[in-house]
PDB file of C-alpha atoms in Angstrom:
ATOM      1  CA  UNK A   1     -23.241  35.172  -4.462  1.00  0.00           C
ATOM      2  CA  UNK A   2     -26.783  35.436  -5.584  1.00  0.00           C
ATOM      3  CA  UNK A   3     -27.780  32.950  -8.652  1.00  0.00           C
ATOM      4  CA  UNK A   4     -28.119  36.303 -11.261  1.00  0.00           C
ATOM      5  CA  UNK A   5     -24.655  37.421 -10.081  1.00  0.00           C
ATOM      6  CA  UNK A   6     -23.236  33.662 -10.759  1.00  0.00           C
ATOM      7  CA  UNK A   7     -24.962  33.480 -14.845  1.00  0.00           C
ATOM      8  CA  UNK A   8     -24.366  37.312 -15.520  1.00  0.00           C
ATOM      9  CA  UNK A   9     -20.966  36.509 -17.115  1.00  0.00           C
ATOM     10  CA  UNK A  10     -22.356  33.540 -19.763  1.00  0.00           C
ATOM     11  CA  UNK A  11     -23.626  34.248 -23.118  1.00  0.00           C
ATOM     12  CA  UNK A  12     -27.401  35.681 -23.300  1.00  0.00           C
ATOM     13  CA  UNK A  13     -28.980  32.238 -24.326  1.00  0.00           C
ATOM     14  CA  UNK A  14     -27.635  30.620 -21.157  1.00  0.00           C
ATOM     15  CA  UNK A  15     -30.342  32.597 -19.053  1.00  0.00           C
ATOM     16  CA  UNK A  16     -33.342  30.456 -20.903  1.00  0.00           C
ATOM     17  CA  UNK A  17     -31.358  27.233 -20.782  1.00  0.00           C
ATOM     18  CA  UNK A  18     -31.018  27.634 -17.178  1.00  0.00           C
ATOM     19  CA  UNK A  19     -34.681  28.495 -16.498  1.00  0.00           C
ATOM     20  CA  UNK A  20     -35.900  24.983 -18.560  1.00  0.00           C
ATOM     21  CA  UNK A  21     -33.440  22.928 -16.427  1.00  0.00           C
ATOM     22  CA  UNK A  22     -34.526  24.483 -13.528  1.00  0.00           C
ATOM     23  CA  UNK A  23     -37.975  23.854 -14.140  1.00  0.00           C
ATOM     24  CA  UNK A  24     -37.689  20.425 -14.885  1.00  0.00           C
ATOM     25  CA  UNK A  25     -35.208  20.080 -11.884  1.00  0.00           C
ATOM     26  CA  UNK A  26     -38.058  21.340  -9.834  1.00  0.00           C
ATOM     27  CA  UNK A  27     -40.726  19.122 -11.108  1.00  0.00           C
ATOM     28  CA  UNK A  28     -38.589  15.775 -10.323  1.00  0.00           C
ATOM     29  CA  UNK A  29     -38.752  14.837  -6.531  1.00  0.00           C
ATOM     30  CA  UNK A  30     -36.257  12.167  -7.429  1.00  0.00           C
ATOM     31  CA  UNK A  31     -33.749  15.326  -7.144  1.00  0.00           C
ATOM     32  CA  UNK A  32     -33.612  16.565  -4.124  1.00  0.00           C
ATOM     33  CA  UNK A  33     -30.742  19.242  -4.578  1.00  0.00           C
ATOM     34  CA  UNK A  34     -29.347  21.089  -7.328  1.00  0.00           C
ATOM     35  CA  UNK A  35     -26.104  23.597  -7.204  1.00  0.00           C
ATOM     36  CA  UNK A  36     -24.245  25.719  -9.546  1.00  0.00           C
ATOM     37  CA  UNK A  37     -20.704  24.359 -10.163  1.00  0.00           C
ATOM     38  CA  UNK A  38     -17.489  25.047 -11.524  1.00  0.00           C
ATOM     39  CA  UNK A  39     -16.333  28.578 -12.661  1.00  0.00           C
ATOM     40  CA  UNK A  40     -19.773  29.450 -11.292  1.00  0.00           C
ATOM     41  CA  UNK A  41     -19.770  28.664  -8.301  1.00  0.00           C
ATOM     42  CA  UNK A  42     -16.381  30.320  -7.494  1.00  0.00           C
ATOM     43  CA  UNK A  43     -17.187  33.241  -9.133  1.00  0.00           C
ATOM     44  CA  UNK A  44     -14.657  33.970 -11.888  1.00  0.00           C
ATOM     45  CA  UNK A  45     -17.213  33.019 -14.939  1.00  0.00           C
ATOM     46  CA  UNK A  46     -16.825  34.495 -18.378  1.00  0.00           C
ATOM     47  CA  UNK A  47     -18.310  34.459 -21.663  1.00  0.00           C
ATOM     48  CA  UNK A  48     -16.212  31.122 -22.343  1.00  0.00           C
ATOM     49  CA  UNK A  49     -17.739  29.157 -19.510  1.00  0.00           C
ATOM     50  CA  UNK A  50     -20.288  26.387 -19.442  1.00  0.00           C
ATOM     51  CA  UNK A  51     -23.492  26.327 -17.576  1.00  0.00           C
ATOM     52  CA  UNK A  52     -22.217  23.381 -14.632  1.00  0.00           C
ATOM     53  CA  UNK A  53     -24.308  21.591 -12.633  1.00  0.00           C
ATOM     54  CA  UNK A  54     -24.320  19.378  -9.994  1.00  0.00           C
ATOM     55  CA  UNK A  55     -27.654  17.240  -8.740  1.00  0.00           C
ATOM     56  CA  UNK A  56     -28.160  15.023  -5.836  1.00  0.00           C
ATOM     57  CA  UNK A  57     -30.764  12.489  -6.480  1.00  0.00           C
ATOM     58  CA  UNK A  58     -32.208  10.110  -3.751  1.00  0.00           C
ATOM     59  CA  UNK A  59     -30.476   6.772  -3.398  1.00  0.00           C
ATOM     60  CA  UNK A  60     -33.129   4.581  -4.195  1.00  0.00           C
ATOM     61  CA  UNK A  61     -33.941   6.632  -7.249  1.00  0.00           C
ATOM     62  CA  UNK A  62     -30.358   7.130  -8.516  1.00  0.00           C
ATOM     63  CA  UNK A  63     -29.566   3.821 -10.940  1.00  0.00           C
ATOM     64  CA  UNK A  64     -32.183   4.945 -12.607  1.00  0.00           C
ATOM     65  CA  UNK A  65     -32.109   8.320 -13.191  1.00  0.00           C
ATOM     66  CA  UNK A  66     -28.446   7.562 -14.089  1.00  0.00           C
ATOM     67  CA  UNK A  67     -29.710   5.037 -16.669  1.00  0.00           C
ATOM     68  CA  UNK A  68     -32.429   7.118 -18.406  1.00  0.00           C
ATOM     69  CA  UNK A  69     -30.513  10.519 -18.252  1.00  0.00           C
ATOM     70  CA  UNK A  70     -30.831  10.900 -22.144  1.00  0.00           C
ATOM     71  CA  UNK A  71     -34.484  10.716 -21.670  1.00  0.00           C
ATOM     72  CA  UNK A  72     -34.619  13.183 -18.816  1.00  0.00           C
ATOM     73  CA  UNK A  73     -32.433  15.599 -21.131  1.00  0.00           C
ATOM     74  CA  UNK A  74     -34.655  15.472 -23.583  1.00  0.00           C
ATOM     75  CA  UNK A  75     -36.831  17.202 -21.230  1.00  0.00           C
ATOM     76  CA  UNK A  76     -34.915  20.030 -21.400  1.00  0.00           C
ATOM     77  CA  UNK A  77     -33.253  20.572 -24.250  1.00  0.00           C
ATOM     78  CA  UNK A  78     -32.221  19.733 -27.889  1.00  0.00           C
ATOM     79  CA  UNK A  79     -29.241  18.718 -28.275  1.00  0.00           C
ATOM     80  CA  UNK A  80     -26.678  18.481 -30.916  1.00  0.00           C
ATOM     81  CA  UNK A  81     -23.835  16.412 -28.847  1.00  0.00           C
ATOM     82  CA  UNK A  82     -24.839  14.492 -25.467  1.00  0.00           C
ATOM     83  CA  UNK A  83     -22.458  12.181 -23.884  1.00  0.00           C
ATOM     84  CA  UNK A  84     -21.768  10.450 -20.995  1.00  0.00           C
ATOM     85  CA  UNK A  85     -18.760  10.846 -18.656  1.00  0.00           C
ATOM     86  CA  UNK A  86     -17.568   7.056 -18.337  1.00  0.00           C
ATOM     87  CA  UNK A  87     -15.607   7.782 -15.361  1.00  0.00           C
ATOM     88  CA  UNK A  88     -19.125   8.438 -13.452  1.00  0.00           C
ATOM     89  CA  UNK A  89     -22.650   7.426 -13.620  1.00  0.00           C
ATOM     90  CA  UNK A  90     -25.251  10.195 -14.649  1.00  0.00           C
ATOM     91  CA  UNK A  91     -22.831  12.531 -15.325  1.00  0.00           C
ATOM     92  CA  UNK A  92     -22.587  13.907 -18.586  1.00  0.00           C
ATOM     93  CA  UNK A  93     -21.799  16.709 -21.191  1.00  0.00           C
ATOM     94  CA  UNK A  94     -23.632  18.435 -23.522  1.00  0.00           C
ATOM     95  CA  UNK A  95     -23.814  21.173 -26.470  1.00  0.00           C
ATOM     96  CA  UNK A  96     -27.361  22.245 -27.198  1.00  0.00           C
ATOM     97  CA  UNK A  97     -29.195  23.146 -30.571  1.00  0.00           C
ATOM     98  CA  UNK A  98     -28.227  26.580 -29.858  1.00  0.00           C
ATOM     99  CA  UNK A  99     -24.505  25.546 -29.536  1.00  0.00           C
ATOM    100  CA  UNK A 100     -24.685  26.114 -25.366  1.00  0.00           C
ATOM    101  CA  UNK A 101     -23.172  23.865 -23.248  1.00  0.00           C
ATOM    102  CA  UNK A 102     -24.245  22.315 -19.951  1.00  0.00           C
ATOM    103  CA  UNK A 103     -22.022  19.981 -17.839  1.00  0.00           C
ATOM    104  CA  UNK A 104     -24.109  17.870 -15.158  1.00  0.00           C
ATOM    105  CA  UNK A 105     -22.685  15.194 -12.445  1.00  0.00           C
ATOM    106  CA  UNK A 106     -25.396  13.401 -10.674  1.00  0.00           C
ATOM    107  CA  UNK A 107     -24.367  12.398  -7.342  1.00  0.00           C
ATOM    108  CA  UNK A 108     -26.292  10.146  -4.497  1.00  0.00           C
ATOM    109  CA  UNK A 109     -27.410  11.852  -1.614  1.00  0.00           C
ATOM    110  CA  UNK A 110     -26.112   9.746   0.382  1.00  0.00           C
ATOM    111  CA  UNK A 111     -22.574  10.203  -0.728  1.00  0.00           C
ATOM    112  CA  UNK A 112     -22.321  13.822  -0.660  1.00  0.00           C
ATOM    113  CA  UNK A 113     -20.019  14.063   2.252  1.00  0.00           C
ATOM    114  CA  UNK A 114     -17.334  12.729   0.292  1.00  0.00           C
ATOM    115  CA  UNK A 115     -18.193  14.303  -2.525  1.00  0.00           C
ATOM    116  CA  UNK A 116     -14.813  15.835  -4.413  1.00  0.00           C
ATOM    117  CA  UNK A 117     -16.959  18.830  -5.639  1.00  0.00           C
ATOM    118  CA  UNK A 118     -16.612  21.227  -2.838  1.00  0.00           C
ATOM    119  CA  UNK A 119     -16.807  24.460  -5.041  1.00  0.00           C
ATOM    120  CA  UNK A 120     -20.982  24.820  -5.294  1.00  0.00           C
ATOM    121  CA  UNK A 121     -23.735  27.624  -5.250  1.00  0.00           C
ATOM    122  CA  UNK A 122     -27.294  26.482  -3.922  1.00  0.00           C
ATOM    123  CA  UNK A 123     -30.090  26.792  -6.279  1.00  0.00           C
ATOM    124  CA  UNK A 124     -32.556  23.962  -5.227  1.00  0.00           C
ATOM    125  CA  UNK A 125     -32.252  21.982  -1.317  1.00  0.00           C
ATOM    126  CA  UNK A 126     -35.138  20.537  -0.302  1.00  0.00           C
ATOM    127  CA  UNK A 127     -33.646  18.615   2.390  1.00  0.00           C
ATOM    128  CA  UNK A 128     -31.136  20.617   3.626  1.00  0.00           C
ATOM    129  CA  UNK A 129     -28.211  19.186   2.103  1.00  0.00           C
ATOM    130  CA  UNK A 130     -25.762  21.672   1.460  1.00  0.00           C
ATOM    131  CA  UNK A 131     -24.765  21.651   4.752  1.00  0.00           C
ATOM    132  CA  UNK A 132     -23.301  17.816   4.296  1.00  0.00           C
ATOM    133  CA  UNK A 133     -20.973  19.122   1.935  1.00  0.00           C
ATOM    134  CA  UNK A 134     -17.707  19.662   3.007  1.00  0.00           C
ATOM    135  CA  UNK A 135     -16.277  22.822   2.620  1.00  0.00           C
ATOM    136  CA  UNK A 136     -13.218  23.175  -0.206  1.00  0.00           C
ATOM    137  CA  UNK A 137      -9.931  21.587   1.164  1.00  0.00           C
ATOM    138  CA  UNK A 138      -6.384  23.537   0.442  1.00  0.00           C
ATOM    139  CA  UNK A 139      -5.746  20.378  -2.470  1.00  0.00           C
ATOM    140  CA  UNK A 140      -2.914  18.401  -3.579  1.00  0.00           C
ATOM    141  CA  UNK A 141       0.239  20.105  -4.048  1.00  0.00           C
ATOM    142  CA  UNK A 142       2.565  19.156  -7.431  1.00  0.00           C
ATOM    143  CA  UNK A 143       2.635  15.039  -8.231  1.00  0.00           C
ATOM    144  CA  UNK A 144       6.667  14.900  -7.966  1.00  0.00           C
ATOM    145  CA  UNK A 145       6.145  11.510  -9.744  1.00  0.00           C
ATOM    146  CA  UNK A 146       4.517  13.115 -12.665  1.00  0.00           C
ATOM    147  CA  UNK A 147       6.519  15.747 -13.203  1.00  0.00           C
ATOM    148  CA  UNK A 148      10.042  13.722 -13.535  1.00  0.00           C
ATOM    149  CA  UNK A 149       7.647  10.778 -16.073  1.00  0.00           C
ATOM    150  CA  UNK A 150       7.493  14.321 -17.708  1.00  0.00           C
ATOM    151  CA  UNK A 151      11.329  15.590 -18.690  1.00  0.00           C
ATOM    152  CA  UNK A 152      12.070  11.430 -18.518  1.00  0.00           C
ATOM    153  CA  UNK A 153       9.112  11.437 -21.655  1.00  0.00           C
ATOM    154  CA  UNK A 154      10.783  14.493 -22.503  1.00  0.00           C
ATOM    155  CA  UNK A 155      14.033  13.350 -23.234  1.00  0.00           C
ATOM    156  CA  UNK A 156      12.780  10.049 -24.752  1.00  0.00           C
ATOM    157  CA  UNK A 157      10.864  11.602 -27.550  1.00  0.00           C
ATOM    158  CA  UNK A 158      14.038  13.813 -27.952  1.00  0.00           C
ATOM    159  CA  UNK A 159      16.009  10.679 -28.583  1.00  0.00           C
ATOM    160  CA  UNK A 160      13.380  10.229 -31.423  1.00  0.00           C
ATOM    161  CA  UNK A 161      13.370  13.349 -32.759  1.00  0.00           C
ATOM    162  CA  UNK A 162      16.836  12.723 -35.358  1.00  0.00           C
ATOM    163  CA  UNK A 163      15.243   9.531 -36.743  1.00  0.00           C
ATOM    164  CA  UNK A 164      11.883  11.670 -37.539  1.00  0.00           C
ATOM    165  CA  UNK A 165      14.584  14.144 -39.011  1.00  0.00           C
ATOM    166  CA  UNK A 166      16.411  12.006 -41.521  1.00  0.00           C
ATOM    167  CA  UNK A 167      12.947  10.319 -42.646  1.00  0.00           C
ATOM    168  CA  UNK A 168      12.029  14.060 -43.496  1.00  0.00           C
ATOM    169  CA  UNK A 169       8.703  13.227 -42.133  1.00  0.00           C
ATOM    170  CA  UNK A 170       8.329  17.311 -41.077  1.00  0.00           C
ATOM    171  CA  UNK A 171       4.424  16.737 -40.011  1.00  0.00           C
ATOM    172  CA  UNK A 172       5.955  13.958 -37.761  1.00  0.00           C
ATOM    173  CA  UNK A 173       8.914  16.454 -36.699  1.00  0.00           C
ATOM    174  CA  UNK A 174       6.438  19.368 -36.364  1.00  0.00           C
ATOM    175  CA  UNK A 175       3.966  17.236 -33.884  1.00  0.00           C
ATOM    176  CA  UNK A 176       7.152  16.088 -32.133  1.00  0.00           C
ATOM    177  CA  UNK A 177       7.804  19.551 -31.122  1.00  0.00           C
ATOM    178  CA  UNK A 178       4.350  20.473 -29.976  1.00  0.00           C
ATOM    179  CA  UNK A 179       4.519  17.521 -27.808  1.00  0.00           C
ATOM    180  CA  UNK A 180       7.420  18.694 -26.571  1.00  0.00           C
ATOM    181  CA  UNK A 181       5.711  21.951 -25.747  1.00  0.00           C
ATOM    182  CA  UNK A 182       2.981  20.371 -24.308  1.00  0.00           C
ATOM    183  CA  UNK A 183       4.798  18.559 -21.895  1.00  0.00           C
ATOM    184  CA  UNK A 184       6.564  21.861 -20.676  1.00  0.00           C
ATOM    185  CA  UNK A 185       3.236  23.796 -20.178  1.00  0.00           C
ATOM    186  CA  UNK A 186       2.324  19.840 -18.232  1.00  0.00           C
ATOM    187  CA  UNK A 187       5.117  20.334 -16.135  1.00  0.00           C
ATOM    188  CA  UNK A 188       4.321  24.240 -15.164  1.00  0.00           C
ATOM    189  CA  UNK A 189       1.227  23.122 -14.038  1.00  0.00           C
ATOM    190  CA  UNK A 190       2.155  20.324 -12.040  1.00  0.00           C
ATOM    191  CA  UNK A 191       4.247  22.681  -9.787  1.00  0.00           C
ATOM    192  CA  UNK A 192       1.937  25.005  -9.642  1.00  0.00           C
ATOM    193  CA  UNK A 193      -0.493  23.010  -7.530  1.00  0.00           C
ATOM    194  CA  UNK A 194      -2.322  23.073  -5.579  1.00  0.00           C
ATOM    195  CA  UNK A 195      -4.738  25.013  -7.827  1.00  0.00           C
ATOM    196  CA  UNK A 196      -8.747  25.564  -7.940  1.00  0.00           C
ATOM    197  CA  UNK A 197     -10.610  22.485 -10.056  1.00  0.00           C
ATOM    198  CA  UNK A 198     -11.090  24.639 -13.426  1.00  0.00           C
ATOM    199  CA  UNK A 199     -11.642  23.222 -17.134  1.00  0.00           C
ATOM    200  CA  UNK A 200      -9.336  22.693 -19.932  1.00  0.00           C
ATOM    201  CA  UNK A 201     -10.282  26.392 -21.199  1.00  0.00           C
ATOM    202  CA  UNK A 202      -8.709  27.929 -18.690  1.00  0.00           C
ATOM    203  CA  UNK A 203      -5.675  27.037 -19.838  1.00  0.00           C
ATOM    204  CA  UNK A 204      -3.503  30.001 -19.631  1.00  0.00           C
ATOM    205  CA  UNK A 205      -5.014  30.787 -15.565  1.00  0.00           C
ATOM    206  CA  UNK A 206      -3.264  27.889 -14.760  1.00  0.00           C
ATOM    207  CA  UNK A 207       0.133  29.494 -15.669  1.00  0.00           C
ATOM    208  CA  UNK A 208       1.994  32.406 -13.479  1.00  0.00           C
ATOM    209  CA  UNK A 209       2.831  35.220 -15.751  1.00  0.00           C
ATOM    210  CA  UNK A 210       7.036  34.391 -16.240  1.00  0.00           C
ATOM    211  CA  UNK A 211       5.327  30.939 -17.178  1.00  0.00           C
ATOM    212  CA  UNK A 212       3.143  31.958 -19.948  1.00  0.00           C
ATOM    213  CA  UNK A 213       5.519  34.240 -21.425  1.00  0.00           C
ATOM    214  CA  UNK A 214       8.428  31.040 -21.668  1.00  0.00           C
ATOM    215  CA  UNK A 215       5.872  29.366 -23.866  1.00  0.00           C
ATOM    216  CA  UNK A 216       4.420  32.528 -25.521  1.00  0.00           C
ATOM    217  CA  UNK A 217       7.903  32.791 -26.825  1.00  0.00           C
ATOM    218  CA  UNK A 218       8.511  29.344 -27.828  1.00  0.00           C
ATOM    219  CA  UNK A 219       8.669  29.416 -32.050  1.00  0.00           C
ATOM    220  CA  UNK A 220       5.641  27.765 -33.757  1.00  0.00           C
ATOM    221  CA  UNK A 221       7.186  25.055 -36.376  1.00  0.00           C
ATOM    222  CA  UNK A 222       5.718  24.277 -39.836  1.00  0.00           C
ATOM    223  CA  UNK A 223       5.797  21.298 -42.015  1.00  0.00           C
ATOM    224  CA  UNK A 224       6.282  23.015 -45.181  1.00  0.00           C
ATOM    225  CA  UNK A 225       9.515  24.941 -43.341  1.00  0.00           C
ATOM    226  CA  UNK A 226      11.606  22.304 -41.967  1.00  0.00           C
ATOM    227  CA  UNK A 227      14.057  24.942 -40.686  1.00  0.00           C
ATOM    228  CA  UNK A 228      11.269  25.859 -38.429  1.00  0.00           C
ATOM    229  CA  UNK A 229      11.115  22.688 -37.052  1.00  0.00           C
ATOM    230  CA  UNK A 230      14.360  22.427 -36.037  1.00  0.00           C
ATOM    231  CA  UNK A 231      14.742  26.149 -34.523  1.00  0.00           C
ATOM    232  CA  UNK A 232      11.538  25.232 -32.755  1.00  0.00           C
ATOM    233  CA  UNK A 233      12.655  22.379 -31.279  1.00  0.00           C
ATOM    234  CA  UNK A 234      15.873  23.527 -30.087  1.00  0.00           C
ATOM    235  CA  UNK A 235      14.081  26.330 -28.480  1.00  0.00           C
ATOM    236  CA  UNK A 236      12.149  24.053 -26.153  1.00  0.00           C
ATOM    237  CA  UNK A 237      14.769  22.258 -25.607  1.00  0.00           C
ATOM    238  CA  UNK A 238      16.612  25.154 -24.386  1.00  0.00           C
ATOM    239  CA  UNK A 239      13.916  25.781 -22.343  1.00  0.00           C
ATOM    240  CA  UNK A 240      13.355  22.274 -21.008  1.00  0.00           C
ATOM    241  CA  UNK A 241      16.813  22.390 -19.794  1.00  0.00           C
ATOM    242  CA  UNK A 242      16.967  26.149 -18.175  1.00  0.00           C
ATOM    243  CA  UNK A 243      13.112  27.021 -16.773  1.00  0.00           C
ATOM    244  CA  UNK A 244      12.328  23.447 -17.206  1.00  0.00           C
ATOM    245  CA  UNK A 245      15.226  22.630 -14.570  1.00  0.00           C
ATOM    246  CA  UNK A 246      14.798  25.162 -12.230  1.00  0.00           C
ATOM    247  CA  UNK A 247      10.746  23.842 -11.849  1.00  0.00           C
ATOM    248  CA  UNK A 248      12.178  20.805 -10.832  1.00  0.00           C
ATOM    249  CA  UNK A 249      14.743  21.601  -9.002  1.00  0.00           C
ATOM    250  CA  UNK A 250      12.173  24.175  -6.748  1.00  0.00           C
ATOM    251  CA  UNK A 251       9.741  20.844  -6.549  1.00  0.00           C
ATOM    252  CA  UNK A 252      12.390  19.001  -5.361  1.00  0.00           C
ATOM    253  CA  UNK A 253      12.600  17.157  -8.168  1.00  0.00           C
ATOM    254  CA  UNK A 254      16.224  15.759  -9.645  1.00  0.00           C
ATOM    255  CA  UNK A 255      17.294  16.691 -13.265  1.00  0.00           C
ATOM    256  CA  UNK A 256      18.033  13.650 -14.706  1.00  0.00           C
ATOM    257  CA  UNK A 257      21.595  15.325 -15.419  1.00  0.00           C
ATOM    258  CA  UNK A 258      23.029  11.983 -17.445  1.00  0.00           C
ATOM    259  CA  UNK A 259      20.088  11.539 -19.580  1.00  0.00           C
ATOM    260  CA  UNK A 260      20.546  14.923 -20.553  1.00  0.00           C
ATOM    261  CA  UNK A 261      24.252  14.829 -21.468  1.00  0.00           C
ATOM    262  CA  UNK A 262      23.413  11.710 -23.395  1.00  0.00           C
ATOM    263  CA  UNK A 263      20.206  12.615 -25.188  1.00  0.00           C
ATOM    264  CA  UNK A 264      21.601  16.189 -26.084  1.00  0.00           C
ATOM    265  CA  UNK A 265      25.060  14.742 -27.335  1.00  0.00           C
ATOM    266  CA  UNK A 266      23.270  12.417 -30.280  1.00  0.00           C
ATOM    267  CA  UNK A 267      20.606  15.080 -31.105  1.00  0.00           C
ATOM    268  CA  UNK A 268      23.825  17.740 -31.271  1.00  0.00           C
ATOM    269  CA  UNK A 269      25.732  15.212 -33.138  1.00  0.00           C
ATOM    270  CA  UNK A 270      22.986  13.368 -35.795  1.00  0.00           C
ATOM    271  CA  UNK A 271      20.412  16.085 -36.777  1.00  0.00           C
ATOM    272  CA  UNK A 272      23.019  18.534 -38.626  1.00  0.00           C
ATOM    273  CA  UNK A 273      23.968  15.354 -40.223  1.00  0.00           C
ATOM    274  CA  UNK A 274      20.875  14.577 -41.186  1.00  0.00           C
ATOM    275  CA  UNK A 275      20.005  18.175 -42.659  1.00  0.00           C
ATOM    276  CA  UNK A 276      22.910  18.211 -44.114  1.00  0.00           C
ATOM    277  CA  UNK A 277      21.965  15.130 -46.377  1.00  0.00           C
ATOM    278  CA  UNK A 278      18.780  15.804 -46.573  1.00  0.00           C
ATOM    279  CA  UNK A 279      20.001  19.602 -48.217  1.00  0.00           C
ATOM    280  CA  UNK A 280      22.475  17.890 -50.657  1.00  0.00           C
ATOM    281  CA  UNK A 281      21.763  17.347 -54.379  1.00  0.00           C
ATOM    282  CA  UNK A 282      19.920  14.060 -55.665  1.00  0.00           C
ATOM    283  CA  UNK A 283      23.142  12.897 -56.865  1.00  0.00           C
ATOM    284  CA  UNK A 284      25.794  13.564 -54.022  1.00  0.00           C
ATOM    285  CA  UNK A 285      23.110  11.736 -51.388  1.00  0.00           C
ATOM    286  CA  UNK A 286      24.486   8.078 -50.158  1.00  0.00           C
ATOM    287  CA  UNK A 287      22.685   4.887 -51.663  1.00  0.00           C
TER     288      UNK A 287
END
């Protein structure tokens, strides 16, 4: 894919950004490669994806370049946000004064055959050093672990979910059941591994179709509607326990088939209590 091809899809003002970071990129012999990353690089832009970029900087130079990066930035554009990743030196995130944003990871030359960002497009290689990359491996497939600490959280926030009830604390309730849905869309992922390294706005690609529509389905609650609340959050519940269990079950997971019985018998048996009080005149309510 040619560098045009890979920036076609991005917003207009992306094309000029581009061109200053190359420049500057250019000018810096400290960086010895530069590459196109991310949706970019594998070629499924759009108009909601960030300029990404990856840059290999010579070893001796690279504490730093890692140590002055806001400086170095400054070189090429104004920003309005600019923050580091902590996770890994020189790398960083940032939206522009024109509201564009630009991802870069700085790697050592040195360390590029272990790099974990296999998905890159050339743009700058002095040295030859795209061939040290190693090409994309198949990836992990679902973290088994993960997904039963998921329906285990699951169930323990259920086992909350009557106390937030009879405090008629409904913001509570209501961000009870988003994290309930949450979890669920967690889970989907999880077994759908392994998948291409993609960014948190790609949220619904990560999702097969009979996924999406179980949570496009799933009833939004409201605060100021409490029965909304509670029809929402037996409705992921429901599904929890029916496409929920059958994503575990297929990952070789076990449904945790006692926690269940238990959990659903004292929401089942406290939360129309609850309401119930909670409904009932000033007067007729205990204490």
């Amino acid at each position: 894919m040619s560098i045009p091809a890979a920036l076609a899809p991005l917003p207009a003002g992306y094309a000029e950004l581009y061109r200053r970071l190359y420049h500057v990129v250019d000018a810096d012999e400290r960086i010895r490669a530069m590459w196109l990353s991310g949706s970019l690089a594998r070629g499924d832009a759009d108009a909601g994806s960030d300029l990404d970029v990856l840059l290999a900087v010579r070893d001796d130079d690279f504490d730093a370049f890692a140590g002055s990066w806001r400086e170095w930035l400054g070189t090429v554009t104004p920003t309005l946000i600019a923050r580091a990743l902590p996770f890994a030196a020189g790398a960083f995130y940032v939206t522009t004064a024109d509201c564009l944003r630009l991802d870069v990871v700085t790697e050592r030359v040195s360390g590029l055959g272990e790099t974990p960002h296999r998905h890159r497009l050339a743009v700058l290689d002095r040295d030859g050093l795209d061939a040290t990359v190693p090409a994309p491996g198949p990836g992990r497939g679902p973290d088994t672990e993960q997904m039963a600490r998921l329906v285990e959280e699951f169930f323990r926030q259920q086992a909350i979910f009557p106390a937030m009830v009879a405090r008629g604390d409904w913001l509570c309730v209501c961000v009870g059941v988003q994290q309930a849905q949450q979890m669920l869309y967690d889970l989907f992922v999880q077994a759908n591994q392994p998948l291409p390294p993609m960014g948190i706005k790609r949220w619904s690609a990560k999702l097969t179709p009979e996924q999406r529509a179980v949570l496009e389905r799933l009833p939004a609650p409201s605060p100021s509607n409490p029965a909304s609340a509670i029809t929402a959050m037996r409705a992921t519940a429901l599904a929890w326990r029916f496409v929920g269990k059958a994503t575990l079950v297929a990952a070789g997971v076990p449904w945790p088939a006692e926690l269940d019985r238990a959990v659903g018998a004292y929401v089942d048996r406290e939360v129309p209590s609850f309401l119930a009080a909670a409904s009932a005149p000033p007067d007729a309510r205990p204490g």
